[in-house]
Amino acid sequence: MENWRRGSCLWQLGGALLAVWIGWTEGSGIWLRDRATAAPESSSPLPLPWEWVYSLQEEAGQRQCTLVGLLRSQPLPAPDPQWQVYTRLDLVATPQASRLTSVLFAENLRTQALHVIYQAAASVYDPVEPLDFAMILPLAWQDNTLLAREYTGWFQTDLSWDRAVIWPLPTGSSQIPPVQIWDPPPALAYAELLGWDAAAKGRVLFAVADSLGERPRLVSVGSDGQVLQRASAVAFPQSSSSLEGWQAVMAEPLCHQSRFGVEQKEENGE
């Protein structure tokens, strides 16, 4: 119960934050006419499947059991036609709380070998309370290097964090290269990965804001950790939400008695 009350309060706070940001941009006229002008790569080729998430949560409450859902994205082909990547979302929904984790896969189409590239399950900020969701979403290729977005936070809120996950294609051997993690500059209120930086190859763009008193701004981050400011203010990025580009792995979720590690948090006396 505490978890859901917290979510309701944070949802209201997130809505207020969004309204303030929209007010800034509308009042000052600082709208990006075309987000592609600053960030030519899409913020994500995949919309966030919130309808699927909340539908499964609602069904778990109606059936009073734990439901497990799996959702797989359409493959993103690599520049090397031998490879493609996709992500799988794993949602455990209970009547009181839910947890979503995800795994990024690379598939070798010549050998049919499937490799786990990255598992998103925790926050870089290591909060006291476990996060409700951790998604890894492939964004775009630059030459033979993949940029993916690790998106973590709490359900029903605008409190979330992004970081860039960088993965180079294997070259000349069967060994799978490890990923690199590029963090945005510290941003207390908001940080979203937008895509590759068109102004500097090998760097990525984040939209960040430190507080309610600051407009979101574009910054460029690279492997050297140096932060370059690209714009003093940007419009609040709007993430789409639908099931387009996703396919269900399980036709019908089955009821389970186990909570699969999702803990119910209740106040004393409840």
PDB file of C-alpha atoms in Angstrom:
ATOM      1  CA  MET A   1       0.000   0.000   0.000  1.00  0.00           C
ATOM      2  CA  GLU A   2       2.823   2.392   0.862  1.00  0.00           C
ATOM      3  CA  ASN A   3       4.356   1.780  -2.548  1.00  0.00           C
ATOM      4  CA  TRP A   4       1.181   2.781  -4.386  1.00  0.00           C
ATOM      5  CA  ARG A   5       0.611   5.879  -2.209  1.00  0.00           C
ATOM      6  CA  ARG A   6       4.180   6.939  -2.864  1.00  0.00           C
ATOM      7  CA  GLY A   7       3.572   6.440  -6.584  1.00  0.00           C
ATOM      8  CA  SER A   8       0.456   8.617  -6.478  1.00  0.00           C
ATOM      9  CA  CYS A   9       2.302  11.460  -4.724  1.00  0.00           C
ATOM     10  CA  LEU A  10       5.267  11.269  -7.065  1.00  0.00           C
ATOM     11  CA  TRP A  11       2.929  11.186 -10.063  1.00  0.00           C
ATOM     12  CA  GLN A  12       1.446  14.510  -8.920  1.00  0.00           C
ATOM     13  CA  LEU A  13       4.948  15.931  -8.400  1.00  0.00           C
ATOM     14  CA  GLY A  14       6.012  14.719 -11.839  1.00  0.00           C
ATOM     15  CA  GLY A  15       2.944  16.267 -13.436  1.00  0.00           C
ATOM     16  CA  ALA A  16       3.692  19.585 -11.775  1.00  0.00           C
ATOM     17  CA  LEU A  17       7.285  19.397 -12.991  1.00  0.00           C
ATOM     18  CA  LEU A  18       6.143  18.763 -16.545  1.00  0.00           C
ATOM     19  CA  ALA A  19       3.698  21.673 -16.394  1.00  0.00           C
ATOM     20  CA  VAL A  20       6.448  24.016 -15.202  1.00  0.00           C
ATOM     21  CA  TRP A  21       8.786  22.950 -18.023  1.00  0.00           C
ATOM     22  CA  ILE A  22       6.062  23.383 -20.648  1.00  0.00           C
ATOM     23  CA  GLY A  23       5.247  26.784 -19.179  1.00  0.00           C
ATOM     24  CA  TRP A  24       8.877  27.860 -19.480  1.00  0.00           C
ATOM     25  CA  THR A  25       9.163  26.873 -23.100  1.00  0.00           C
ATOM     26  CA  GLU A  26       5.790  28.297 -24.117  1.00  0.00           C
ATOM     27  CA  GLY A  27       6.356  31.551 -22.260  1.00  0.00           C
ATOM     28  CA  SER A  28       9.820  32.161 -23.670  1.00  0.00           C
ATOM     29  CA  GLY A  29       9.081  30.837 -27.150  1.00  0.00           C
ATOM     30  CA  ILE A  30      12.037  28.435 -26.928  1.00  0.00           C
ATOM     31  CA  TRP A  31      10.604  25.446 -28.768  1.00  0.00           C
ATOM     32  CA  LEU A  32      12.744  23.329 -31.002  1.00  0.00           C
ATOM     33  CA  ARG A  33      10.887  23.493 -34.315  1.00  0.00           C
ATOM     34  CA  ASP A  34      12.357  20.151 -35.215  1.00  0.00           C
ATOM     35  CA  ARG A  35      14.054  18.041 -32.577  1.00  0.00           C
ATOM     36  CA  ALA A  36      15.995  16.413 -35.390  1.00  0.00           C
ATOM     37  CA  THR A  37      17.817  19.715 -35.891  1.00  0.00           C
ATOM     38  CA  ALA A  38      19.610  19.212 -32.588  1.00  0.00           C
ATOM     39  CA  ALA A  39      19.339  15.447 -32.269  1.00  0.00           C
ATOM     40  CA  PRO A  40      19.028  13.786 -35.677  1.00  0.00           C
ATOM     41  CA  GLU A  41      18.659  10.350 -34.138  1.00  0.00           C
ATOM     42  CA  SER A  42      15.238   9.558 -32.739  1.00  0.00           C
ATOM     43  CA  SER A  43      14.978   9.560 -28.951  1.00  0.00           C
ATOM     44  CA  SER A  44      14.046   5.916 -29.426  1.00  0.00           C
ATOM     45  CA  PRO A  45      12.887   3.808 -32.360  1.00  0.00           C
ATOM     46  CA  LEU A  46      10.715   2.054 -29.789  1.00  0.00           C
ATOM     47  CA  PRO A  47       7.796   3.729 -28.018  1.00  0.00           C
ATOM     48  CA  LEU A  48       7.473   2.942 -24.327  1.00  0.00           C
ATOM     49  CA  PRO A  49       4.801   0.221 -23.903  1.00  0.00           C
ATOM     50  CA  TRP A  50       3.070   1.721 -20.877  1.00  0.00           C
ATOM     51  CA  GLU A  51      -0.342   0.429 -21.989  1.00  0.00           C
ATOM     52  CA  TRP A  52       0.963  -3.127 -21.742  1.00  0.00           C
ATOM     53  CA  VAL A  53       2.562  -2.481 -18.332  1.00  0.00           C
ATOM     54  CA  TYR A  54      -0.497  -0.945 -16.685  1.00  0.00           C
ATOM     55  CA  SER A  55      -2.889  -3.386 -18.337  1.00  0.00           C
ATOM     56  CA  LEU A  56      -0.988  -6.304 -16.798  1.00  0.00           C
ATOM     57  CA  GLN A  57      -0.888  -4.538 -13.429  1.00  0.00           C
ATOM     58  CA  GLU A  58      -4.651  -4.011 -13.545  1.00  0.00           C
ATOM     59  CA  GLU A  59      -5.236  -7.638 -14.528  1.00  0.00           C
ATOM     60  CA  ALA A  60      -3.072  -8.825 -11.609  1.00  0.00           C
ATOM     61  CA  GLY A  61      -5.268  -6.813  -9.244  1.00  0.00           C
ATOM     62  CA  GLN A  62      -8.473  -8.200 -10.733  1.00  0.00           C
ATOM     63  CA  ARG A  63      -7.270 -11.812 -10.635  1.00  0.00           C
ATOM     64  CA  GLN A  64      -5.500 -11.381  -7.271  1.00  0.00           C
ATOM     65  CA  CYS A  65      -2.375 -13.244  -8.280  1.00  0.00           C
ATOM     66  CA  THR A  66       1.071 -12.645  -9.746  1.00  0.00           C
ATOM     67  CA  LEU A  67       1.292 -12.342 -13.533  1.00  0.00           C
ATOM     68  CA  VAL A  68       4.486 -12.532 -15.592  1.00  0.00           C
ATOM     69  CA  GLY A  69       4.624 -10.830 -18.984  1.00  0.00           C
ATOM     70  CA  LEU A  70       7.352 -10.894 -21.637  1.00  0.00           C
ATOM     71  CA  LEU A  71       7.564  -8.381 -24.473  1.00  0.00           C
ATOM     72  CA  ARG A  72      10.130  -8.459 -27.268  1.00  0.00           C
ATOM     73  CA  SER A  73      11.062  -5.609 -29.576  1.00  0.00           C
ATOM     74  CA  GLN A  74      11.435  -5.882 -33.314  1.00  0.00           C
ATOM     75  CA  PRO A  75      15.106  -6.442 -34.242  1.00  0.00           C
ATOM     76  CA  LEU A  76      17.287  -3.442 -35.081  1.00  0.00           C
ATOM     77  CA  PRO A  77      19.620  -4.530 -37.921  1.00  0.00           C
ATOM     78  CA  ALA A  78      23.296  -3.630 -37.616  1.00  0.00           C
ATOM     79  CA  PRO A  79      25.321  -2.033 -40.440  1.00  0.00           C
ATOM     80  CA  ASP A  80      27.029  -5.432 -40.650  1.00  0.00           C
ATOM     81  CA  PRO A  81      24.192  -7.637 -42.003  1.00  0.00           C
ATOM     82  CA  GLN A  82      25.480 -10.515 -39.906  1.00  0.00           C
ATOM     83  CA  TRP A  83      24.119  -8.938 -36.714  1.00  0.00           C
ATOM     84  CA  GLN A  84      20.920  -7.564 -35.236  1.00  0.00           C
ATOM     85  CA  VAL A  85      19.903  -6.489 -31.733  1.00  0.00           C
ATOM     86  CA  TYR A  86      16.642  -6.466 -29.815  1.00  0.00           C
ATOM     87  CA  THR A  87      15.451  -6.055 -26.248  1.00  0.00           C
ATOM     88  CA  ARG A  88      13.107  -8.134 -24.085  1.00  0.00           C
ATOM     89  CA  LEU A  89      11.039  -6.695 -21.234  1.00  0.00           C
ATOM     90  CA  ASP A  90      10.256  -8.938 -18.244  1.00  0.00           C
ATOM     91  CA  LEU A  91       7.350  -7.690 -16.113  1.00  0.00           C
ATOM     92  CA  VAL A  92       6.275  -9.245 -12.813  1.00  0.00           C
ATOM     93  CA  ALA A  93       2.934  -7.722 -11.779  1.00  0.00           C
ATOM     94  CA  THR A  94       1.283  -8.367  -8.407  1.00  0.00           C
ATOM     95  CA  PRO A  95      -1.901  -6.825  -6.953  1.00  0.00           C
ATOM     96  CA  GLN A  96       0.191  -4.433  -4.822  1.00  0.00           C
ATOM     97  CA  ALA A  97       3.455  -3.796  -6.711  1.00  0.00           C
ATOM     98  CA  SER A  98       5.300  -4.600  -9.919  1.00  0.00           C
ATOM     99  CA  ARG A  99       8.860  -4.831 -11.193  1.00  0.00           C
ATOM    100  CA  LEU A 100      10.073  -4.544 -14.794  1.00  0.00           C
ATOM    101  CA  THR A 101      13.577  -5.516 -15.913  1.00  0.00           C
ATOM    102  CA  SER A 102      14.989  -6.004 -19.391  1.00  0.00           C
ATOM    103  CA  VAL A 103      17.755  -7.676 -21.383  1.00  0.00           C
ATOM    104  CA  LEU A 104      19.527  -6.512 -24.549  1.00  0.00           C
ATOM    105  CA  PHE A 105      20.414  -9.298 -26.989  1.00  0.00           C
ATOM    106  CA  ALA A 106      22.678  -9.430 -30.043  1.00  0.00           C
ATOM    107  CA  GLU A 107      21.952 -12.161 -32.574  1.00  0.00           C
ATOM    108  CA  ASN A 108      24.514 -13.487 -35.049  1.00  0.00           C
ATOM    109  CA  LEU A 109      22.379 -14.271 -38.088  1.00  0.00           C
ATOM    110  CA  ARG A 110      25.098 -16.391 -39.696  1.00  0.00           C
ATOM    111  CA  THR A 111      25.655 -18.732 -36.734  1.00  0.00           C
ATOM    112  CA  GLN A 112      22.212 -18.231 -35.067  1.00  0.00           C
ATOM    113  CA  ALA A 113      24.065 -17.575 -31.795  1.00  0.00           C
ATOM    114  CA  LEU A 114      22.277 -15.325 -29.301  1.00  0.00           C
ATOM    115  CA  HIS A 115      24.340 -13.213 -26.897  1.00  0.00           C
ATOM    116  CA  VAL A 116      23.247 -11.278 -23.803  1.00  0.00           C
ATOM    117  CA  ILE A 117      24.781  -7.822 -24.177  1.00  0.00           C
ATOM    118  CA  TYR A 118      23.331  -6.015 -21.171  1.00  0.00           C
ATOM    119  CA  GLN A 119      20.846  -6.571 -18.340  1.00  0.00           C
ATOM    120  CA  ALA A 120      19.002  -3.548 -16.951  1.00  0.00           C
ATOM    121  CA  ALA A 121      17.822  -4.201 -13.421  1.00  0.00           C
ATOM    122  CA  ALA A 122      19.128  -1.489 -11.070  1.00  0.00           C
ATOM    123  CA  SER A 123      19.803   2.233 -10.934  1.00  0.00           C
ATOM    124  CA  VAL A 124      23.181   3.876 -11.160  1.00  0.00           C
ATOM    125  CA  TYR A 125      22.025   6.090  -8.299  1.00  0.00           C
ATOM    126  CA  ASP A 126      21.387   3.086  -6.004  1.00  0.00           C
ATOM    127  CA  PRO A 127      18.233   4.437  -4.306  1.00  0.00           C
ATOM    128  CA  VAL A 128      17.125   3.264  -0.872  1.00  0.00           C
ATOM    129  CA  GLU A 129      13.957   1.783  -2.369  1.00  0.00           C
ATOM    130  CA  PRO A 130      14.309  -0.591  -5.341  1.00  0.00           C
ATOM    131  CA  LEU A 131      13.290   0.923  -8.657  1.00  0.00           C
ATOM    132  CA  ASP A 132      10.065  -0.232 -10.265  1.00  0.00           C
ATOM    133  CA  PHE A 133      11.398  -0.420 -13.817  1.00  0.00           C
ATOM    134  CA  ALA A 134      14.685  -0.677 -15.702  1.00  0.00           C
ATOM    135  CA  MET A 135      14.492  -0.710 -19.514  1.00  0.00           C
ATOM    136  CA  ILE A 136      17.302  -1.065 -22.025  1.00  0.00           C
ATOM    137  CA  LEU A 137      16.165   0.344 -25.380  1.00  0.00           C
ATOM    138  CA  PRO A 138      18.332   0.230 -28.538  1.00  0.00           C
ATOM    139  CA  LEU A 139      18.421   3.674 -30.139  1.00  0.00           C
ATOM    140  CA  ALA A 140      20.624   3.776 -33.234  1.00  0.00           C
ATOM    141  CA  TRP A 141      23.861   2.652 -34.836  1.00  0.00           C
ATOM    142  CA  GLN A 142      26.787   4.913 -35.675  1.00  0.00           C
ATOM    143  CA  ASP A 143      29.097   2.997 -37.993  1.00  0.00           C
ATOM    144  CA  ASN A 144      29.451  -0.346 -36.149  1.00  0.00           C
ATOM    145  CA  THR A 145      28.652   1.021 -32.686  1.00  0.00           C
ATOM    146  CA  LEU A 146      25.262   0.692 -31.021  1.00  0.00           C
ATOM    147  CA  LEU A 147      23.783   3.337 -28.744  1.00  0.00           C
ATOM    148  CA  ALA A 148      21.169   2.071 -26.287  1.00  0.00           C
ATOM    149  CA  ARG A 149      19.213   3.916 -23.627  1.00  0.00           C
ATOM    150  CA  GLU A 150      19.060   2.580 -20.073  1.00  0.00           C
ATOM    151  CA  TYR A 151      15.868   4.076 -18.655  1.00  0.00           C
ATOM    152  CA  THR A 152      15.109   3.502 -14.965  1.00  0.00           C
ATOM    153  CA  GLY A 153      12.662   4.923 -12.452  1.00  0.00           C
ATOM    154  CA  TRP A 154       9.404   4.436 -10.555  1.00  0.00           C
ATOM    155  CA  PHE A 155       6.040   3.642 -12.113  1.00  0.00           C
ATOM    156  CA  GLN A 156       3.415   6.392 -12.393  1.00  0.00           C
ATOM    157  CA  THR A 157       5.968   9.171 -11.869  1.00  0.00           C
ATOM    158  CA  ASP A 158       8.180  11.422 -13.965  1.00  0.00           C
ATOM    159  CA  LEU A 159      11.123  10.623 -11.696  1.00  0.00           C
ATOM    160  CA  SER A 160      13.525   8.657 -13.875  1.00  0.00           C
ATOM    161  CA  TRP A 161      17.142   8.533 -14.981  1.00  0.00           C
ATOM    162  CA  ASP A 162      18.925   7.708 -18.219  1.00  0.00           C
ATOM    163  CA  ARG A 163      22.420   6.688 -19.138  1.00  0.00           C
ATOM    164  CA  ALA A 164      24.028   5.696 -22.421  1.00  0.00           C
ATOM    165  CA  VAL A 165      24.991   2.086 -23.085  1.00  0.00           C
ATOM    166  CA  ILE A 166      27.562   1.790 -25.887  1.00  0.00           C
ATOM    167  CA  TRP A 167      28.332  -1.528 -27.608  1.00  0.00           C
ATOM    168  CA  PRO A 168      30.721  -2.108 -30.574  1.00  0.00           C
ATOM    169  CA  LEU A 169      30.152  -4.990 -32.970  1.00  0.00           C
ATOM    170  CA  PRO A 170      32.634  -7.885 -32.733  1.00  0.00           C
ATOM    171  CA  THR A 171      35.521  -7.622 -35.180  1.00  0.00           C
ATOM    172  CA  GLY A 172      37.789 -10.435 -36.320  1.00  0.00           C
ATOM    173  CA  SER A 173      36.965 -12.872 -33.523  1.00  0.00           C
ATOM    174  CA  SER A 174      34.082 -14.609 -31.818  1.00  0.00           C
ATOM    175  CA  GLN A 175      34.642 -12.695 -28.570  1.00  0.00           C
ATOM    176  CA  ILE A 176      31.761 -10.377 -27.665  1.00  0.00           C
ATOM    177  CA  PRO A 177      32.966  -6.883 -26.674  1.00  0.00           C
ATOM    178  CA  PRO A 178      31.772  -5.490 -23.334  1.00  0.00           C
ATOM    179  CA  VAL A 179      29.516  -2.445 -23.170  1.00  0.00           C
ATOM    180  CA  GLN A 180      30.594   1.009 -22.057  1.00  0.00           C
ATOM    181  CA  ILE A 181      28.419   3.137 -19.773  1.00  0.00           C
ATOM    182  CA  TRP A 182      28.357   6.916 -20.259  1.00  0.00           C
ATOM    183  CA  ASP A 183      26.568   8.796 -17.509  1.00  0.00           C
ATOM    184  CA  PRO A 184      24.947  12.210 -17.965  1.00  0.00           C
ATOM    185  CA  PRO A 185      26.189  15.093 -15.819  1.00  0.00           C
ATOM    186  CA  PRO A 186      24.544  15.125 -12.380  1.00  0.00           C
ATOM    187  CA  ALA A 187      20.954  16.292 -12.878  1.00  0.00           C
ATOM    188  CA  LEU A 188      18.703  16.313  -9.858  1.00  0.00           C
ATOM    189  CA  ALA A 189      15.417  16.691 -11.701  1.00  0.00           C
ATOM    190  CA  TYR A 190      15.669  15.169 -15.140  1.00  0.00           C
ATOM    191  CA  ALA A 191      18.045  13.443 -17.592  1.00  0.00           C
ATOM    192  CA  GLU A 192      17.028  11.817 -20.887  1.00  0.00           C
ATOM    193  CA  LEU A 193      19.289  10.330 -23.540  1.00  0.00           C
ATOM    194  CA  LEU A 194      18.295  11.680 -26.967  1.00  0.00           C
ATOM    195  CA  GLY A 195      20.722  10.029 -29.384  1.00  0.00           C
ATOM    196  CA  TRP A 196      24.069  10.471 -31.103  1.00  0.00           C
ATOM    197  CA  ASP A 197      25.480  14.002 -31.220  1.00  0.00           C
ATOM    198  CA  ALA A 198      25.374  15.089 -34.873  1.00  0.00           C
ATOM    199  CA  ALA A 199      27.889  17.866 -34.171  1.00  0.00           C
ATOM    200  CA  ALA A 200      30.590  15.521 -32.824  1.00  0.00           C
ATOM    201  CA  LYS A 201      31.021  11.921 -33.902  1.00  0.00           C
ATOM    202  CA  GLY A 202      31.325   9.417 -31.096  1.00  0.00           C
ATOM    203  CA  ARG A 203      29.446  11.573 -28.582  1.00  0.00           C
ATOM    204  CA  VAL A 204      25.843  11.439 -27.344  1.00  0.00           C
ATOM    205  CA  LEU A 205      23.219  14.029 -26.405  1.00  0.00           C
ATOM    206  CA  PHE A 206      21.305  14.286 -23.142  1.00  0.00           C
ATOM    207  CA  ALA A 207      18.534  16.677 -22.151  1.00  0.00           C
ATOM    208  CA  VAL A 208      19.097  17.557 -18.485  1.00  0.00           C
ATOM    209  CA  ALA A 209      17.694  19.859 -15.808  1.00  0.00           C
ATOM    210  CA  ASP A 210      18.949  20.375 -12.266  1.00  0.00           C
ATOM    211  CA  SER A 211      15.916  21.959 -10.638  1.00  0.00           C
ATOM    212  CA  LEU A 212      12.513  23.516 -11.167  1.00  0.00           C
ATOM    213  CA  GLY A 213      14.285  26.836 -11.606  1.00  0.00           C
ATOM    214  CA  GLU A 214      16.209  25.762 -14.704  1.00  0.00           C
ATOM    215  CA  ARG A 215      15.165  25.067 -18.281  1.00  0.00           C
ATOM    216  CA  PRO A 216      16.168  21.680 -19.661  1.00  0.00           C
ATOM    217  CA  ARG A 217      19.315  21.996 -21.760  1.00  0.00           C
ATOM    218  CA  LEU A 218      21.173  19.881 -24.303  1.00  0.00           C
ATOM    219  CA  VAL A 219      24.584  18.543 -23.313  1.00  0.00           C
ATOM    220  CA  SER A 220      27.049  16.327 -25.182  1.00  0.00           C
ATOM    221  CA  VAL A 221      28.912  13.504 -23.415  1.00  0.00           C
ATOM    222  CA  GLY A 222      31.696  11.273 -24.713  1.00  0.00           C
ATOM    223  CA  SER A 223      33.997   8.510 -23.556  1.00  0.00           C
ATOM    224  CA  ASP A 224      36.362  11.131 -22.109  1.00  0.00           C
ATOM    225  CA  GLY A 225      33.667  12.211 -19.640  1.00  0.00           C
ATOM    226  CA  GLN A 226      33.864  15.818 -20.817  1.00  0.00           C
ATOM    227  CA  VAL A 227      30.492  17.590 -20.898  1.00  0.00           C
ATOM    228  CA  LEU A 228      29.850  20.078 -23.705  1.00  0.00           C
ATOM    229  CA  GLN A 229      26.799  22.342 -23.646  1.00  0.00           C
ATOM    230  CA  ARG A 230      24.894  22.365 -26.942  1.00  0.00           C
ATOM    231  CA  ALA A 231      21.924  24.612 -26.108  1.00  0.00           C
ATOM    232  CA  SER A 232      20.810  26.697 -23.154  1.00  0.00           C
ATOM    233  CA  ALA A 233      17.191  25.573 -23.358  1.00  0.00           C
ATOM    234  CA  VAL A 234      15.124  22.964 -25.158  1.00  0.00           C
ATOM    235  CA  ALA A 235      11.516  21.895 -25.274  1.00  0.00           C
ATOM    236  CA  PHE A 236      10.563  19.109 -22.902  1.00  0.00           C
ATOM    237  CA  PRO A 237      11.069  15.851 -24.870  1.00  0.00           C
ATOM    238  CA  GLN A 238       7.836  13.948 -25.354  1.00  0.00           C
ATOM    239  CA  SER A 239       8.188  10.156 -25.312  1.00  0.00           C
ATOM    240  CA  SER A 240       5.583   8.221 -27.277  1.00  0.00           C
ATOM    241  CA  SER A 241       3.752   5.292 -25.731  1.00  0.00           C
ATOM    242  CA  SER A 242       2.304   2.399 -27.711  1.00  0.00           C
ATOM    243  CA  LEU A 243       2.836  -1.256 -28.586  1.00  0.00           C
ATOM    244  CA  GLU A 244       4.027  -0.498 -32.104  1.00  0.00           C
ATOM    245  CA  GLY A 245       7.343  -2.250 -32.654  1.00  0.00           C
ATOM    246  CA  TRP A 246       6.727  -4.758 -29.829  1.00  0.00           C
ATOM    247  CA  GLN A 247       5.437  -8.310 -29.818  1.00  0.00           C
ATOM    248  CA  ALA A 248       4.198 -10.421 -26.917  1.00  0.00           C
ATOM    249  CA  VAL A 249       6.287 -13.503 -26.133  1.00  0.00           C
ATOM    250  CA  MET A 250       3.470 -15.082 -24.076  1.00  0.00           C
ATOM    251  CA  ALA A 251      -0.036 -15.270 -25.504  1.00  0.00           C
ATOM    252  CA  GLU A 252      -1.841 -15.386 -22.145  1.00  0.00           C
ATOM    253  CA  PRO A 253      -0.250 -14.621 -18.731  1.00  0.00           C
ATOM    254  CA  LEU A 254      -0.782 -17.345 -16.145  1.00  0.00           C
ATOM    255  CA  CYS A 255      -1.494 -16.841 -12.449  1.00  0.00           C
ATOM    256  CA  HIS A 256       1.364 -17.611 -10.042  1.00  0.00           C
ATOM    257  CA  GLN A 257       1.375 -17.808  -6.264  1.00  0.00           C
ATOM    258  CA  SER A 258       5.023 -16.737  -5.996  1.00  0.00           C
ATOM    259  CA  ARG A 259       5.805 -13.013  -6.018  1.00  0.00           C
ATOM    260  CA  PHE A 260       9.172 -13.598  -7.753  1.00  0.00           C
ATOM    261  CA  GLY A 261      11.034 -11.271  -5.416  1.00  0.00           C
ATOM    262  CA  VAL A 262       8.601  -8.340  -5.677  1.00  0.00           C
ATOM    263  CA  GLU A 263       8.032  -7.287  -2.077  1.00  0.00           C
ATOM    264  CA  GLN A 264       4.790  -5.838  -0.809  1.00  0.00           C
ATOM    265  CA  LYS A 265       5.376  -2.791   1.389  1.00  0.00           C
ATOM    266  CA  GLU A 266       2.709  -1.952   3.915  1.00  0.00           C
ATOM    267  CA  GLU A 267       2.485   0.507   6.765  1.00  0.00           C
ATOM    268  CA  ASN A 268       2.287  -0.835  10.332  1.00  0.00           C
ATOM    269  CA  GLY A 269      -1.215  -1.822  11.290  1.00  0.00           C
ATOM    270  CA  GLU A 270      -2.323  -2.618   7.717  1.00  0.00           C
TER     271      GLU A 270
END
